[in-house]
Tab-separated table of C-alpha atoms in Angstrom:
chain	number	residue	atom	x	y	z
Z	23	UNK	CA	105.278	97.711	74.993
Z	24	UNK	CA	103.818	97.835	71.590
Z	25	UNK	CA	100.829	97.150	69.730
Z	26	UNK	CA	100.331	94.675	66.635
Z	27	UNK	CA	97.319	94.094	64.502
Z	28	UNK	CA	96.363	90.812	63.882
Z	29	UNK	CA	93.237	89.189	62.628
Z	30	UNK	CA	91.237	88.620	65.844
Z	31	UNK	CA	92.383	92.408	66.850
Z	32	UNK	CA	95.071	94.284	68.507
Z	33	UNK	CA	97.516	92.555	70.728
Z	34	UNK	CA	99.765	94.581	73.294
Z	35	UNK	CA	102.881	92.930	73.809
Z	36	UNK	CA	104.940	93.716	77.079
Z	37	UNK	CA	108.187	92.693	76.014
Z	38	UNK	CA	109.875	93.274	72.624
Z	39	UNK	CA	109.459	89.704	71.700
Z	40	UNK	CA	106.678	89.223	69.233
Z	41	UNK	CA	105.037	85.757	68.037
Z	42	UNK	CA	103.495	84.462	64.668
Z	43	UNK	CA	101.840	81.410	63.541
Z	44	UNK	CA	102.422	79.941	67.311
Z	45	UNK	CA	106.119	80.043	67.200
Z	46	UNK	CA	107.933	82.401	69.228
Z	47	UNK	CA	110.460	84.821	67.390
Z	48	UNK	CA	112.469	87.556	69.100
Z	49	UNK	CA	113.380	90.937	67.369
Z	50	UNK	CA	117.531	91.606	67.564
Z	51	UNK	CA	119.385	94.483	67.009
Z	52	UNK	CA	122.785	93.821	64.805
Z	53	UNK	CA	125.499	96.213	64.676
Z	54	UNK	CA	128.559	95.356	61.882
Z	55	UNK	CA	131.391	97.272	61.695
Z	56	UNK	CA	132.167	95.869	58.390
Z	57	UNK	CA	135.665	95.712	56.831
Z	58	UNK	CA	136.026	96.256	53.080
Z	59	UNK	CA	137.643	93.211	52.421
Z	60	UNK	CA	137.341	89.369	53.526
Z	61	UNK	CA	140.774	89.292	54.361
Z	62	UNK	CA	140.258	91.581	57.428
Z	63	UNK	CA	138.284	91.166	60.488
Z	64	UNK	CA	135.117	92.787	61.114
Z	65	UNK	CA	133.350	93.781	64.321
Z	66	UNK	CA	129.913	92.671	65.181
Z	67	UNK	CA	127.331	92.350	68.212
Z	68	UNK	CA	123.933	91.582	69.114
Z	69	UNK	CA	121.459	93.241	71.294
Z	70	UNK	CA	118.621	90.931	72.356
Z	71	UNK	CA	115.069	92.340	73.332
Z	72	UNK	CA	115.565	93.259	76.624
Z	73	UNK	CA	118.516	95.714	75.268
Z	74	UNK	CA	121.300	93.372	76.660
Z	75	UNK	CA	124.762	92.956	74.499
Z	76	UNK	CA	124.940	89.292	74.728
Z	77	UNK	CA	127.398	88.527	72.208
Z	78	UNK	CA	130.279	90.595	70.525
Z	79	UNK	CA	133.283	89.825	68.036
Z	80	UNK	CA	136.194	91.324	66.463
Z	81	UNK	CA	137.284	87.850	65.173
Z	82	UNK	CA	134.844	87.222	62.139
Z	83	UNK	CA	135.798	87.432	58.269
Z	84	UNK	CA	133.363	86.321	55.904
Z	85	UNK	CA	129.965	86.907	54.860
Z	86	UNK	CA	128.843	83.284	56.819
Z	87	UNK	CA	130.855	83.977	59.440
Z	88	UNK	CA	129.306	87.282	60.444
Z	89	UNK	CA	125.657	85.689	59.651
Z	90	UNK	CA	126.344	82.734	61.983
Z	91	UNK	CA	127.841	84.930	64.718
Z	92	UNK	CA	125.009	87.058	64.737
Z	93	UNK	CA	122.177	84.282	64.283
Z	94	UNK	CA	120.606	85.669	61.084
Z	95	UNK	CA	119.554	82.212	59.919
Z	96	UNK	CA	117.632	81.607	63.000
Z	97	UNK	CA	114.588	83.452	62.000
Z	98	UNK	CA	112.930	86.164	63.786
Z	99	UNK	CA	113.098	90.492	63.214
Z	100	UNK	CA	116.131	92.407	62.975
Z	101	UNK	CA	117.544	96.075	62.707
Z	102	UNK	CA	120.746	95.598	61.482
Z	103	UNK	CA	123.202	99.102	61.513
Z	104	UNK	CA	126.364	98.597	59.104
Z	105	UNK	CA	129.151	100.911	59.487
Z	106	UNK	CA	130.122	100.780	55.855
Z	107	UNK	CA	129.198	102.461	52.473
Z	108	UNK	CA	126.243	100.157	51.178
Z	109	UNK	CA	125.079	102.146	48.200
Z	110	UNK	CA	127.584	103.557	45.953
Z	111	UNK	CA	127.025	105.052	42.420
Z	112	UNK	CA	129.378	107.425	42.057
Z	113	UNK	CA	132.696	106.557	39.876
Z	114	UNK	CA	134.785	108.867	41.961
Z	115	UNK	CA	135.370	111.333	44.718
Z	116	UNK	CA	132.591	111.023	47.412
Z	117	UNK	CA	128.979	110.459	47.516
Z	118	UNK	CA	126.704	113.245	48.329
Z	119	UNK	CA	126.043	112.010	51.609
Z	120	UNK	CA	129.510	112.270	52.367
Z	121	UNK	CA	129.781	115.501	51.346
Z	122	UNK	CA	126.900	116.697	53.496
Z	123	UNK	CA	128.741	114.755	56.559
Z	124	UNK	CA	131.972	116.424	55.811
Z	125	UNK	CA	130.278	119.818	55.969
Z	126	UNK	CA	128.632	119.089	59.163
Z	127	UNK	CA	130.966	117.399	61.112
Z	128	UNK	CA	134.326	118.338	59.993
Z	129	UNK	CA	134.123	120.968	62.200
Z	130	UNK	CA	133.832	118.167	64.985
Z	131	UNK	CA	137.018	115.908	63.342
Z	132	UNK	CA	133.992	113.283	62.332
Z	133	UNK	CA	134.173	113.595	58.820
Z	134	UNK	CA	133.986	110.309	56.621
Z	135	UNK	CA	136.257	108.399	53.930
Z	136	UNK	CA	135.181	108.889	50.216
Z	137	UNK	CA	133.724	105.875	48.900
Z	138	UNK	CA	133.257	105.546	44.793
Z	139	UNK	CA	133.298	102.762	42.370
Z	140	UNK	CA	137.307	103.333	41.987
Z	141	UNK	CA	137.690	100.893	44.914
Z	142	UNK	CA	136.784	97.371	44.035
Z	143	UNK	CA	135.089	96.538	47.473
Z	144	UNK	CA	132.084	98.689	46.110
Z	145	UNK	CA	131.907	97.600	42.430
Z	146	UNK	CA	129.549	94.524	41.300
Z	147	UNK	CA	130.549	91.671	43.066
Z	148	UNK	CA	132.984	93.508	45.488
Z	149	UNK	CA	132.704	92.873	49.119
Z	150	UNK	CA	130.365	95.667	50.124
Z	151	UNK	CA	127.324	94.692	47.462
Z	152	UNK	CA	127.892	91.339	47.680
Z	153	UNK	CA	127.488	91.407	51.582
Z	154	UNK	CA	124.407	93.415	51.053
Z	155	UNK	CA	123.068	90.873	48.525
Z	156	UNK	CA	123.529	88.459	51.207
Z	157	UNK	CA	121.194	90.205	53.536
Z	158	UNK	CA	118.719	91.137	50.812
Z	159	UNK	CA	118.405	87.248	50.402
Z	160	UNK	CA	117.637	86.855	54.021
Z	161	UNK	CA	114.538	89.287	53.576
Z	162	UNK	CA	115.874	92.443	55.023
Z	163	UNK	CA	115.425	95.681	52.866
Z	164	UNK	CA	117.429	98.944	53.335
Z	165	UNK	CA	115.517	101.778	54.384
Z	166	UNK	CA	116.127	105.564	55.488
Z	167	UNK	CA	114.901	104.802	58.721
Z	168	UNK	CA	113.610	101.766	61.179
Z	169	UNK	CA	109.831	101.597	61.821
Z	170	UNK	CA	109.276	102.607	65.166
Z	171	UNK	CA	108.796	99.818	67.709
Z	172	UNK	CA	107.479	97.205	65.213
Z	173	UNK	CA	108.743	93.926	63.602
Z	174	UNK	CA	110.717	94.304	60.935
Z	175	UNK	CA	113.789	93.375	58.914
Z	176	UNK	CA	115.496	96.706	58.192
Z	177	UNK	CA	119.266	97.621	57.379
Z	178	UNK	CA	120.601	100.978	57.672
Z	179	UNK	CA	123.923	102.530	57.451
Z	180	UNK	CA	125.124	104.037	59.860
Z	181	UNK	CA	128.756	106.480	61.013
Z	182	UNK	CA	129.685	105.827	64.778
Z	183	UNK	CA	131.916	109.217	64.666
Z	184	UNK	CA	129.257	111.774	64.017
Z	185	UNK	CA	126.668	109.366	66.007
Z	186	UNK	CA	128.716	109.997	69.049
Z	187	UNK	CA	128.913	113.706	68.284
Z	188	UNK	CA	125.218	114.076	68.742
Z	189	UNK	CA	124.365	111.464	71.370
Z	190	UNK	CA	126.800	113.099	73.944
Z	191	UNK	CA	126.162	116.587	73.905
Z	192	UNK	CA	126.804	118.823	76.876
Z	193	UNK	CA	125.282	122.374	78.068
Z	194	UNK	CA	127.387	124.851	79.672
Z	195	UNK	CA	125.886	127.901	81.452
Z	196	UNK	CA	125.433	129.878	78.143
Z	197	UNK	CA	125.188	127.275	75.358
Z	198	UNK	CA	124.673	123.927	73.556
Z	199	UNK	CA	127.721	122.075	72.774
Z	200	UNK	CA	128.888	119.126	70.742
Z	201	UNK	CA	131.997	116.535	71.739
Z	202	UNK	CA	134.277	116.398	68.967
Z	203	UNK	CA	135.120	112.959	67.096
Z	204	UNK	CA	137.422	110.367	69.403
Z	205	UNK	CA	141.048	109.853	67.991
Z	206	UNK	CA	140.792	106.127	68.834
Z	207	UNK	CA	141.656	105.139	65.424
Z	208	UNK	CA	145.659	104.793	64.771
Z	209	UNK	CA	146.879	107.341	62.672
Z	210	UNK	CA	150.310	108.667	61.673
Z	211	UNK	CA	151.234	111.583	64.040
Z	212	UNK	CA	149.077	110.120	67.004
Z	213	UNK	CA	150.595	108.548	69.919
Z	214	UNK	CA	149.677	105.486	71.255
Z	215	UNK	CA	149.052	107.125	74.500
Z	216	UNK	CA	146.337	109.138	72.908
Z	217	UNK	CA	144.888	106.250	70.652
Z	218	UNK	CA	144.617	104.283	74.053
Z	219	UNK	CA	142.956	107.154	76.186
Z	220	UNK	CA	140.750	107.958	73.657
Z	221	UNK	CA	139.573	104.361	73.118
Z	222	UNK	CA	139.008	104.360	77.527
Z	223	UNK	CA	136.739	107.410	76.539
Z	224	UNK	CA	134.875	105.517	74.133
Z	225	UNK	CA	134.663	102.257	76.093
Z	226	UNK	CA	133.487	104.718	79.018
Z	227	UNK	CA	130.807	106.116	77.001
Z	228	UNK	CA	129.349	102.610	75.921
Z	229	UNK	CA	129.311	101.945	79.522
Z	230	UNK	CA	127.424	105.210	80.237
Z	231	UNK	CA	124.545	104.207	78.128
Z	232	UNK	CA	123.263	102.085	80.909
Z	233	UNK	CA	121.586	105.486	81.906
Z	234	UNK	CA	120.392	106.488	78.167
Z	235	UNK	CA	117.282	106.227	76.637
Z	236	UNK	CA	116.900	103.638	75.646
Z	237	UNK	CA	119.052	101.829	78.202
Z	238	UNK	CA	121.652	99.420	77.143
Z	239	UNK	CA	123.484	96.561	79.517
Z	240	UNK	CA	126.284	94.548	78.733
Z	241	UNK	CA	126.388	90.921	79.521
Z	242	UNK	CA	128.755	89.497	81.665
Z	243	UNK	CA	130.961	88.247	79.234
Z	244	UNK	CA	130.678	91.217	76.945
Z	245	UNK	CA	131.625	93.338	80.195
Z	246	UNK	CA	135.075	91.031	80.548
Z	247	UNK	CA	135.835	91.505	76.779
Z	248	UNK	CA	135.637	95.028	77.037
Z	249	UNK	CA	137.077	95.179	80.474
Z	250	UNK	CA	140.626	94.814	79.618
Z	251	UNK	CA	143.952	96.989	80.081
Z	252	UNK	CA	143.891	98.653	76.596
Z	253	UNK	CA	147.391	99.823	77.122
Z	254	UNK	CA	148.876	96.566	76.147
Z	255	UNK	CA	147.970	96.530	72.947
Z	256	UNK	CA	149.287	98.116	69.562
Z	257	UNK	CA	149.150	97.642	65.879
Z	258	UNK	CA	147.041	94.827	64.902
Z	259	UNK	CA	146.523	93.566	68.433
Z	260	UNK	CA	144.701	96.800	69.217
Z	261	UNK	CA	142.573	96.487	66.207
Z	262	UNK	CA	140.608	93.880	67.741
Z	263	UNK	CA	139.446	96.159	70.633
Z	264	UNK	CA	138.828	99.174	68.162
Z	265	UNK	CA	136.326	96.804	65.902
Z	266	UNK	CA	134.891	95.591	68.883
Z	267	UNK	CA	133.629	98.970	70.344
Z	268	UNK	CA	132.344	99.887	66.993
Z	269	UNK	CA	130.372	96.807	66.821
Z	270	UNK	CA	128.441	97.281	69.829
Z	271	UNK	CA	127.871	101.045	69.221
Z	272	UNK	CA	126.701	100.294	65.971
Z	273	UNK	CA	124.387	97.651	67.976
Z	274	UNK	CA	122.960	100.272	69.659
Z	275	UNK	CA	122.283	102.580	67.074
Z	276	UNK	CA	120.390	99.904	65.882
Z	277	UNK	CA	118.320	99.429	68.834
Z	278	UNK	CA	117.995	103.083	69.165
Z	279	UNK	CA	116.842	104.007	66.104
Z	280	UNK	CA	114.190	100.868	66.212
Z	281	UNK	CA	113.225	102.160	69.847
Z	282	UNK	CA	112.572	106.182	68.926
Z	283	UNK	CA	111.947	105.612	64.713
Z	284	UNK	CA	111.912	108.904	62.858
Z	285	UNK	CA	110.769	110.755	65.980
Z	286	UNK	CA	114.529	111.068	66.871
Z	287	UNK	CA	116.547	110.209	63.407
Z	288	UNK	CA	118.359	112.414	60.967
Z	289	UNK	CA	118.195	110.964	57.348
Z	290	UNK	CA	121.144	112.645	55.361
Z	291	UNK	CA	120.914	111.318	51.322
Z	292	UNK	CA	118.888	108.834	49.858
Z	293	UNK	CA	118.582	105.456	48.850
Z	294	UNK	CA	119.379	105.984	45.243
Z	295	UNK	CA	122.948	107.590	45.776
Z	296	UNK	CA	123.626	106.173	49.636
Z	297	UNK	CA	121.828	107.574	52.806
Z	298	UNK	CA	123.145	107.450	56.670
Z	299	UNK	CA	121.139	107.382	59.360
Z	300	UNK	CA	122.082	109.667	62.612
Z	301	UNK	CA	120.197	110.526	65.940
Z	302	UNK	CA	118.416	113.620	66.323
Z	303	UNK	CA	119.780	115.786	69.049
Z	304	UNK	CA	117.561	116.480	71.594
Z	305	UNK	CA	118.532	119.305	72.974
Z	306	UNK	CA	117.486	122.704	72.143
Z	307	UNK	CA	118.826	124.992	69.559
Z	308	UNK	CA	121.240	122.363	68.085
Z	309	UNK	CA	123.667	124.133	65.481
Z	310	UNK	CA	123.870	120.830	63.704
Z	311	UNK	CA	119.982	120.787	63.310
Z	312	UNK	CA	120.622	124.776	61.701
Z	313	UNK	CA	122.403	122.927	59.111
Z	314	UNK	CA	120.025	120.376	57.936
Z	315	UNK	CA	117.347	123.131	57.320
């Protein structure tokens, strides 16, 4: 429920849809685990105005395929959360925001990869700036946070690993604790048994968001997509399910940041050199909060 000021007074909407110029339009929340090249697949997902994941895919490659799948040409507002460095100005090493993320989340095994202009993906005309230009051409604006429960076309950069560290904290009898980042990405030295078990934890966390704030629901089709026996998949056949969960989680982050606005978000970095939006831990005495002061 939110209020919008119109010419004839304030109108209170009882759902997250809104209407303008007599045409019904609906806000949606889009998550994109964006591959750094169009030869690789990206993971994408869409959450509707009722908080339901209505579509998810890990079989899109091009900018057009991504935009078509999530319905960006259908009008209406959206918050888009992208897991990829959207603003890269540094010629080498890492962005200031990545240095900050490493300082905060390295102890949780949730640090970032460095992004710089040595990588063609971030150079002028490269995959990432080209995709950003496509979204900006559709009216989306990069912001440091989403406006709380308002109509908008907002684009934000997110990072799933530290976001999970924050969103799934715990408390024992003595102290506030955070989980470590999940090891669901195949890497040298990790067995497939470990990767599969970590993916299953990731899936369980997404399912647990049904009881989150805001709550997340999965459509029957999406439940079926992620309800597979992951132990049957390795290599490139596994990666589609890795990307699928990342796309869904990024969409939830878009929904979360719209629902809470700046009340429960941490912005690291800035729009000049790159920024990442993270959930703000709601538990008292958070050690991560201390590192932001």
